[in-house]
PDB file of C-alpha atoms in Angstrom:
ATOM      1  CA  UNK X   1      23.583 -24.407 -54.303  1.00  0.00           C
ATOM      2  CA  UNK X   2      22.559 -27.169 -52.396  1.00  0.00           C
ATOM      3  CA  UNK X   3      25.289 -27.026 -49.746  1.00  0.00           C
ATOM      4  CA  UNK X   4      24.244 -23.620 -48.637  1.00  0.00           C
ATOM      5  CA  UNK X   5      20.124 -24.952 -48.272  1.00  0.00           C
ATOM      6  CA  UNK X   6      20.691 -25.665 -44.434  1.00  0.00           C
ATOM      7  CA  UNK X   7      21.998 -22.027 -43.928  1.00  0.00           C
ATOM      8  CA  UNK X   8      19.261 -20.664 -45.417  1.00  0.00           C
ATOM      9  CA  UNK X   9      16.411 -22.516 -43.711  1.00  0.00           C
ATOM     10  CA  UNK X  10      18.089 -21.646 -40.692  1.00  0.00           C
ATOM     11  CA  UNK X  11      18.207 -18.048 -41.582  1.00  0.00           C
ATOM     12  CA  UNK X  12      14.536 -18.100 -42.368  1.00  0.00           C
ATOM     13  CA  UNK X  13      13.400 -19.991 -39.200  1.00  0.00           C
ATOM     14  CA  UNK X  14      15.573 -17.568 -36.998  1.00  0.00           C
ATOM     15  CA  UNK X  15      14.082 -14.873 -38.864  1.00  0.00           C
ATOM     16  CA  UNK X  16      10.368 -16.082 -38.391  1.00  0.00           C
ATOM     17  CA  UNK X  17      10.726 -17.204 -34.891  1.00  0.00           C
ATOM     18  CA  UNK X  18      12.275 -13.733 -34.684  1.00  0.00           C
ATOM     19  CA  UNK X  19       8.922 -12.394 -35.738  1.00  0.00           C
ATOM     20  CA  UNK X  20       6.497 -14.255 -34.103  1.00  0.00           C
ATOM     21  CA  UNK X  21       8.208 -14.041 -30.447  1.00  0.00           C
ATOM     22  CA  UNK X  22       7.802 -10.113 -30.931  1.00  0.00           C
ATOM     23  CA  UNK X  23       4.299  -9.989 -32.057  1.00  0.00           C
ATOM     24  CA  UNK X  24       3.012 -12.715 -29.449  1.00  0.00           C
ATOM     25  CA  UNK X  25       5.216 -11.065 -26.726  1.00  0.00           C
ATOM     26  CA  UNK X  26       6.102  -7.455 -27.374  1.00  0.00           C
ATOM     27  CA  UNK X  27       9.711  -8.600 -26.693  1.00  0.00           C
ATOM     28  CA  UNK X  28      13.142  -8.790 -29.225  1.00  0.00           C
ATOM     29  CA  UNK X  29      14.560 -11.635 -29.509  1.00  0.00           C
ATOM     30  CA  UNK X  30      17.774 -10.920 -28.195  1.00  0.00           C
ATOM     31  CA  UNK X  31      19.691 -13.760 -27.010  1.00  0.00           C
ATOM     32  CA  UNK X  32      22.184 -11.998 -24.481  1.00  0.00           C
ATOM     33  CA  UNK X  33      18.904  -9.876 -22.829  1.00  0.00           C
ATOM     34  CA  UNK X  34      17.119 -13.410 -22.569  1.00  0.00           C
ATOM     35  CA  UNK X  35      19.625 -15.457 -20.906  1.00  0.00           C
ATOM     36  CA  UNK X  36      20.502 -12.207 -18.737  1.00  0.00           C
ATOM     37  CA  UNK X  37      16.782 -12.119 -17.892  1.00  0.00           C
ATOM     38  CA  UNK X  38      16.902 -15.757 -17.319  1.00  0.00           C
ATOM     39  CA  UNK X  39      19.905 -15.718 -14.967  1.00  0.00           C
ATOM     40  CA  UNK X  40      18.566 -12.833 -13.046  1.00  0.00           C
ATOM     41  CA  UNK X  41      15.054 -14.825 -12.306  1.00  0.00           C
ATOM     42  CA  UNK X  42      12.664 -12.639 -14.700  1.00  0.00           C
ATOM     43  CA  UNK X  43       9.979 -14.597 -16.357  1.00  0.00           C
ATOM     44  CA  UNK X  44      11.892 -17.812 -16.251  1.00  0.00           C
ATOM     45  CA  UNK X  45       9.146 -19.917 -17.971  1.00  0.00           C
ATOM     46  CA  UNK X  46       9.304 -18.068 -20.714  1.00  0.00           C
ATOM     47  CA  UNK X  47      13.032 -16.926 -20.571  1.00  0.00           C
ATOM     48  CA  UNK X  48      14.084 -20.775 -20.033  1.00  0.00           C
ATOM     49  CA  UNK X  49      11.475 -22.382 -23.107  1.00  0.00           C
ATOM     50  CA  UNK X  50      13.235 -19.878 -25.210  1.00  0.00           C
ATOM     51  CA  UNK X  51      17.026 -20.818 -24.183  1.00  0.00           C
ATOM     52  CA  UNK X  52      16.271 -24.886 -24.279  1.00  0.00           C
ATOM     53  CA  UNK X  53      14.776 -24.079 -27.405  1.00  0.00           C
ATOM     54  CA  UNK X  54      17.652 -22.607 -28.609  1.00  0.00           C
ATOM     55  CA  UNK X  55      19.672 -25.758 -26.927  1.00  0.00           C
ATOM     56  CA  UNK X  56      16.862 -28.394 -29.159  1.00  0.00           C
ATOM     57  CA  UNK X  57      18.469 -26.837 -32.087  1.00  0.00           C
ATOM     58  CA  UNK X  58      20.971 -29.987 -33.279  1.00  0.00           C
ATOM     59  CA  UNK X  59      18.156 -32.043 -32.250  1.00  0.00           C
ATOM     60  CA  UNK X  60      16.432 -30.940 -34.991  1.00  0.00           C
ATOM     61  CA  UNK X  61      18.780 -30.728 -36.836  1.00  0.00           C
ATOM     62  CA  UNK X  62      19.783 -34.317 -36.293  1.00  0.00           C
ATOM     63  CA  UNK X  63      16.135 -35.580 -37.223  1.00  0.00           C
ATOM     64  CA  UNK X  64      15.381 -33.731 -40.768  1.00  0.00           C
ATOM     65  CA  UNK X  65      19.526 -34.987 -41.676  1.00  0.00           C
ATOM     66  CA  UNK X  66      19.929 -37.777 -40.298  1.00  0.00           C
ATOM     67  CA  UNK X  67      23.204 -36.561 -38.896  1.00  0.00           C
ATOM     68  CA  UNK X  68      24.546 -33.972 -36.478  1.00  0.00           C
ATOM     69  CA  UNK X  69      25.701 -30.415 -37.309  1.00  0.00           C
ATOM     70  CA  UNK X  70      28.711 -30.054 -37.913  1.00  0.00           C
ATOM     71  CA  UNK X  71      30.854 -27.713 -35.659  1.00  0.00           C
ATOM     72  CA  UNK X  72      34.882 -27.244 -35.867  1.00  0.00           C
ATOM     73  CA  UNK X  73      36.570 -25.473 -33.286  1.00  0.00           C
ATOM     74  CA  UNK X  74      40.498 -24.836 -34.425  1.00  0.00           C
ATOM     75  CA  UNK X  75      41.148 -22.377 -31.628  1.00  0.00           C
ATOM     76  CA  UNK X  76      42.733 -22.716 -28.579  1.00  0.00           C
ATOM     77  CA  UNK X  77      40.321 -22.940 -25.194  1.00  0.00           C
ATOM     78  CA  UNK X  78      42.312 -19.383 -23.871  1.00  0.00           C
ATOM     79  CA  UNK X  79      41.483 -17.803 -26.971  1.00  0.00           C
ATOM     80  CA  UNK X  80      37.785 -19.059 -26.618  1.00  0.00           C
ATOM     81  CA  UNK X  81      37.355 -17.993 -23.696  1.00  0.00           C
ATOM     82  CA  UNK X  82      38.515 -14.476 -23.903  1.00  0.00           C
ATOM     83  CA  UNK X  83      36.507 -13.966 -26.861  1.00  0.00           C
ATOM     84  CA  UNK X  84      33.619 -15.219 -24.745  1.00  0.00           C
ATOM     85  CA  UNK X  85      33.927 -12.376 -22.011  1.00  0.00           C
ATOM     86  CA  UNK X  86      34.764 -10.017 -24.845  1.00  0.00           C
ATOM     87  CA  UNK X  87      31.471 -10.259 -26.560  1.00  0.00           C
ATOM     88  CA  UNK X  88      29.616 -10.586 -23.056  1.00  0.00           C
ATOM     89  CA  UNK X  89      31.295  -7.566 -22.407  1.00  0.00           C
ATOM     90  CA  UNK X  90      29.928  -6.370 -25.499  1.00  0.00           C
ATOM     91  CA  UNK X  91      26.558  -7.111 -25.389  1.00  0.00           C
ATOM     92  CA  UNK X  92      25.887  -4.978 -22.441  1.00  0.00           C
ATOM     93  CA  UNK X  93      28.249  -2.391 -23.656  1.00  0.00           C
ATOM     94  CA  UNK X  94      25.792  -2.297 -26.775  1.00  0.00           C
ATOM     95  CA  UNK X  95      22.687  -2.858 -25.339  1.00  0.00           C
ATOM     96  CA  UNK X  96      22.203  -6.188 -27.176  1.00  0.00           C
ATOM     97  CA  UNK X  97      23.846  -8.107 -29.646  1.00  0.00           C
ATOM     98  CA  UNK X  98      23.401  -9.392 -32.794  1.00  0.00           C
ATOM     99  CA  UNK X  99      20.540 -11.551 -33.191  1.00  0.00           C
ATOM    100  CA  UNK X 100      18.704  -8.508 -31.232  1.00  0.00           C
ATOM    101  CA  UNK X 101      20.324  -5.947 -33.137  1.00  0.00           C
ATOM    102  CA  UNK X 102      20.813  -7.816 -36.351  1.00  0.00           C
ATOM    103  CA  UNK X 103      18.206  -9.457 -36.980  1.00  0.00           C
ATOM    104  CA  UNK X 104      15.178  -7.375 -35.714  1.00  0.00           C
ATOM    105  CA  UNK X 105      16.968  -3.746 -35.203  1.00  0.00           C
ATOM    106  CA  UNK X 106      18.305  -4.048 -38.808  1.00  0.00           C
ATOM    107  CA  UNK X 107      14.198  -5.148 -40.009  1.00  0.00           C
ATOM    108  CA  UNK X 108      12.478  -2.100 -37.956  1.00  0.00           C
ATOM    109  CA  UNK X 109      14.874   0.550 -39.383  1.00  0.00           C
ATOM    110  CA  UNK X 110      16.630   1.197 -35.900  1.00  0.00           C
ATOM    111  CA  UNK X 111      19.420   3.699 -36.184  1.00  0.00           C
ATOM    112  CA  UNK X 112      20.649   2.387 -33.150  1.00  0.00           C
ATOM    113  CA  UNK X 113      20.887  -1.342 -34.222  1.00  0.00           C
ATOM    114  CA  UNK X 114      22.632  -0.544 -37.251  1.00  0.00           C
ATOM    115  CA  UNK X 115      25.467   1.693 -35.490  1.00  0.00           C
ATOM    116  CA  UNK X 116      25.807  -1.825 -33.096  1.00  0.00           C
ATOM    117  CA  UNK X 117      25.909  -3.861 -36.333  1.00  0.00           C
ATOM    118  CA  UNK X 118      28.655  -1.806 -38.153  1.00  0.00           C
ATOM    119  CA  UNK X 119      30.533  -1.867 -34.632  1.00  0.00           C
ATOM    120  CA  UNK X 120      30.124  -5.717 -34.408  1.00  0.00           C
ATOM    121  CA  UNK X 121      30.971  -6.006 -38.079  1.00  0.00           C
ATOM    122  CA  UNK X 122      34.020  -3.706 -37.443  1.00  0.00           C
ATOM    123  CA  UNK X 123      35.670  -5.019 -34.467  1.00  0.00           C
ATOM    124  CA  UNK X 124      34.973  -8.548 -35.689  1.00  0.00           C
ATOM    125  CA  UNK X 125      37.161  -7.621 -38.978  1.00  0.00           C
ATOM    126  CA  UNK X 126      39.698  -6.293 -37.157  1.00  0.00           C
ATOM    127  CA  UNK X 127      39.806  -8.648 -34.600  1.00  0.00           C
ATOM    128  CA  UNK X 128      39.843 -11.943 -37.113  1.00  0.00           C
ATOM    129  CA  UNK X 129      42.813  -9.702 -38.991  1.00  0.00           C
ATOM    130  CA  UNK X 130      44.799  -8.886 -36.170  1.00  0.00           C
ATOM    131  CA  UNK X 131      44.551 -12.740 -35.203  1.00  0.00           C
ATOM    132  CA  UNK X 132      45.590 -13.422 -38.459  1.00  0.00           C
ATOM    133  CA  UNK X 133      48.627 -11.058 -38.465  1.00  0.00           C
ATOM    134  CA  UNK X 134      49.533 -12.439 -34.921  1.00  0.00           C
ATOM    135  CA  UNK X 135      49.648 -16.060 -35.847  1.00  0.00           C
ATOM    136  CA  UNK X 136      47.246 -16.756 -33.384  1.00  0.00           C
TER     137      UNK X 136
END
């Protein structure tokens, strides 16, 4: 049980900082409507605090373990990449994605967040098995 501990205070921290950045601010937490916002020049103080936030993440992570997360990447940087501008693409196709959608849409009961989740959920299954079948 103790290996999945780290997951789980993550979950909860994303969760409450979820929380408390829509009751102090009125806004979701959507990552892909903040760094749009942010790129665009809308309420960069608080648009950029969020995203280096975001950024201090191993940082912290690296101080309570005494080590830094770690991350394998087994794909190639084409593949990467593509699947980059595909979920860009989907974000704004969707309206927001899924810590937006997931994590607060899901919580107030939006129909419309849990259509995008299924989608996400969806396409991500058949994307991972159509990689899969590939041999990519």
């Amino acid at each position: 049980m103790y290996r999945y501990l780290p997951a789980l205070i993550g979950g909860m921290l994303i969760g409450f900082s979820a929380t408390l950045f829509l009751l102090f601010n009125g806004r979701v937490a959507g990552i892909s409507g903040i760094v749009g916002r942010l790129a665009q020049g809308v309420n960069t103080g608080l648009n950029a605090a969020f995203v280096a936030g975001l950024m201090l993440g191993p940082v912290l992570f690296h101080g309570l373990f005494g080590r830094w997360p770690v991350v394998a990447v087994t794909s190639s940087w084409p593949l990467i990449i593509c699947a980059g501008f595909l979920v860009g693409f989907g974000t704004r196709m969707g309206s927001g994605c899924t810590s937006g959608h997931g994590v607060l849409g899901l919580a107030r009961f939006s129909r419309r967040s849990m259509v995008a989740v299924i989608t996400f959920l969806a396409t991500g299954i058949a994307g991972v098995t159509i990689l899969r079948i590939s041999g990519l």
